[in-house]
């Protein structure tokens, strides 16, 4: 089984930047679709960005142009560079993975079989 551990969350002022990381460990032998989701208190889990096994990326409209997802297969890590952060970006961010070559066009949480524990991002205005 693959285990996912996020890191890099913290507090930042609006307009600032953060870089989240997700370390994957365990028996990684198949290509994985990986993604970042976020969930604020009282809200549904929201897809942020995803990257398939060929490094093709897709971003949600809410973060397009500000966030960049990337992966390093040699190090089994997933990253999310977040720039121009807004107060509405404040949330718990989760890393997710599924052993699939390709990701869904607009991934939903039920598509993913593995989740990290989350890392908190706070953005002050």
C-alpha positions as MATLAB code, in Angstrom:
seq = 'XXXXXXXXXXXXXXXXXXXXXXXXXXXXXXXXXXXXXXXXXXXXXXXXXXXXXXXXXXXXXXXXXXXXXXXXXXXXXXXXXXXXXXXXXXXXXXXXXXXXXXXXXXXXXXXXXXXXXXXXXXXXX';
ca = [
       0.000    0.000    0.000;
       1.110    3.537   -0.713;
       1.275    5.999    2.169;
       1.112    9.749    1.603;
       2.440   12.425    3.961;
       1.943   16.135    3.306;
       4.110   18.953    4.594;
       4.744   22.622    3.961;
       1.560   24.183    5.240;
       1.611   27.298    7.374;
       0.428   30.858    7.737;
       1.027   33.524    5.141;
      -0.296   36.942    4.273;
      -2.441   37.489    1.218;
      -0.263   37.749   -1.860;
       2.355   35.463   -0.388;
       3.532   32.021   -1.428;
       3.779   28.535    0.022;
       5.036   25.255   -1.324;
       3.350   22.047   -0.258;
       4.966   18.650   -0.581;
       3.595   15.128   -0.475;
       5.943   12.225    0.110;
       4.805    8.825   -1.111;
       6.162    5.659    0.425;
       5.383    1.980    0.312;
       5.108   -0.368   -2.615;
       5.023    2.047   -5.571;
       5.169   -0.062   -8.687;
       2.453    1.287  -10.912;
       1.857    4.673  -12.533;
      -0.243    6.948  -10.357;
      -2.622    9.782  -10.965;
      -1.973   12.250   -8.154;
      -3.828   15.334   -7.041;
      -4.282   18.021   -4.451;
      -7.617   18.669   -2.824;
      -8.592   21.143   -0.142;
     -11.356   21.327    2.390;
     -12.413   24.267    4.507;
     -14.566   23.845    7.625;
     -18.180   23.208    6.716;
     -17.422   22.821    3.015;
     -17.030   19.873    0.675;
     -13.619   18.652   -0.355;
     -12.593   20.587   -3.451;
     -10.261   19.470   -6.203;
      -7.317   21.858   -6.734;
      -5.000   20.305   -9.312;
      -3.953   16.931  -10.651;
      -1.088   15.374  -12.567;
      -1.065   12.083  -14.388;
       1.747    9.585  -14.837;
       3.023   11.415  -17.944;
       3.157   14.706  -16.004;
       0.172   16.209  -17.767;
      -1.388   18.692  -15.363;
      -4.858   20.087  -14.903;
      -5.819   22.941  -12.600;
      -9.141   24.056  -11.253;
     -10.356   27.469  -12.398;
     -10.028   28.843   -8.870;
      -6.231   28.378   -8.835;
      -5.336   28.539  -12.509;
      -2.347   30.786  -13.099;
      -1.475   30.921   -9.393;
      -0.803   27.309   -8.368;
       1.499   24.817  -10.050;
       1.420   21.075   -9.434;
       4.481   18.975  -10.165;
       5.900   15.565   -9.382;
       9.314   13.998   -9.041;
       8.930   10.306   -9.795;
      12.519    9.533   -8.824;
      11.884   10.904   -5.330;
       8.229    9.832   -5.145;
       7.144   13.341   -4.262;
       4.277   15.561   -5.318;
       4.442   19.335   -4.924;
       2.092   22.290   -5.092;
       3.607   25.725   -5.534;
       1.050   28.290   -4.421;
       1.584   31.914   -5.375;
      -0.562   35.024   -4.982;
      -2.447   33.397   -2.148;
      -5.864   34.739   -1.251;
      -7.816   34.447    2.004;
     -10.226   32.101    0.236;
      -7.334   29.680   -0.364;
      -7.127   29.020    3.372;
      -7.978   25.388    3.929;
      -6.703   21.962    4.838;
      -4.834   20.622    1.809;
      -4.749   16.917    1.017;
      -2.619   14.850   -1.292;
      -4.392   12.000   -3.097;
      -3.336    9.170   -5.378;
      -4.773    6.393   -7.451;
      -2.966    3.705   -9.437;
      -4.131    4.839  -12.832;
      -2.230    5.982  -15.910;
      -4.533    8.949  -16.464;
      -6.539   11.221  -14.202;
     -10.175   12.145  -14.605;
     -10.799   15.408  -16.434;
     -12.302   16.925  -13.274;
     -11.328   14.544  -10.483;
     -13.707   13.810   -7.653;
     -12.607   12.562   -4.221;
     -14.131    9.119   -4.744;
     -11.773    8.520   -7.667;
      -8.800    8.363   -5.307;
      -7.897    5.411   -3.130;
      -5.036    6.851   -1.083;
      -5.028   10.042    0.974;
      -2.624   11.890    3.193;
      -3.538   13.345    6.575;
      -3.560   16.929    5.315;
      -1.596   20.095    5.946;
      -3.172   23.367    7.040;
      -2.825   26.567    5.036;
      -3.876   29.861    6.610;
      -3.988   33.099    4.630;
      -4.509   36.406    6.407;
      -5.777   39.520    4.688;
];
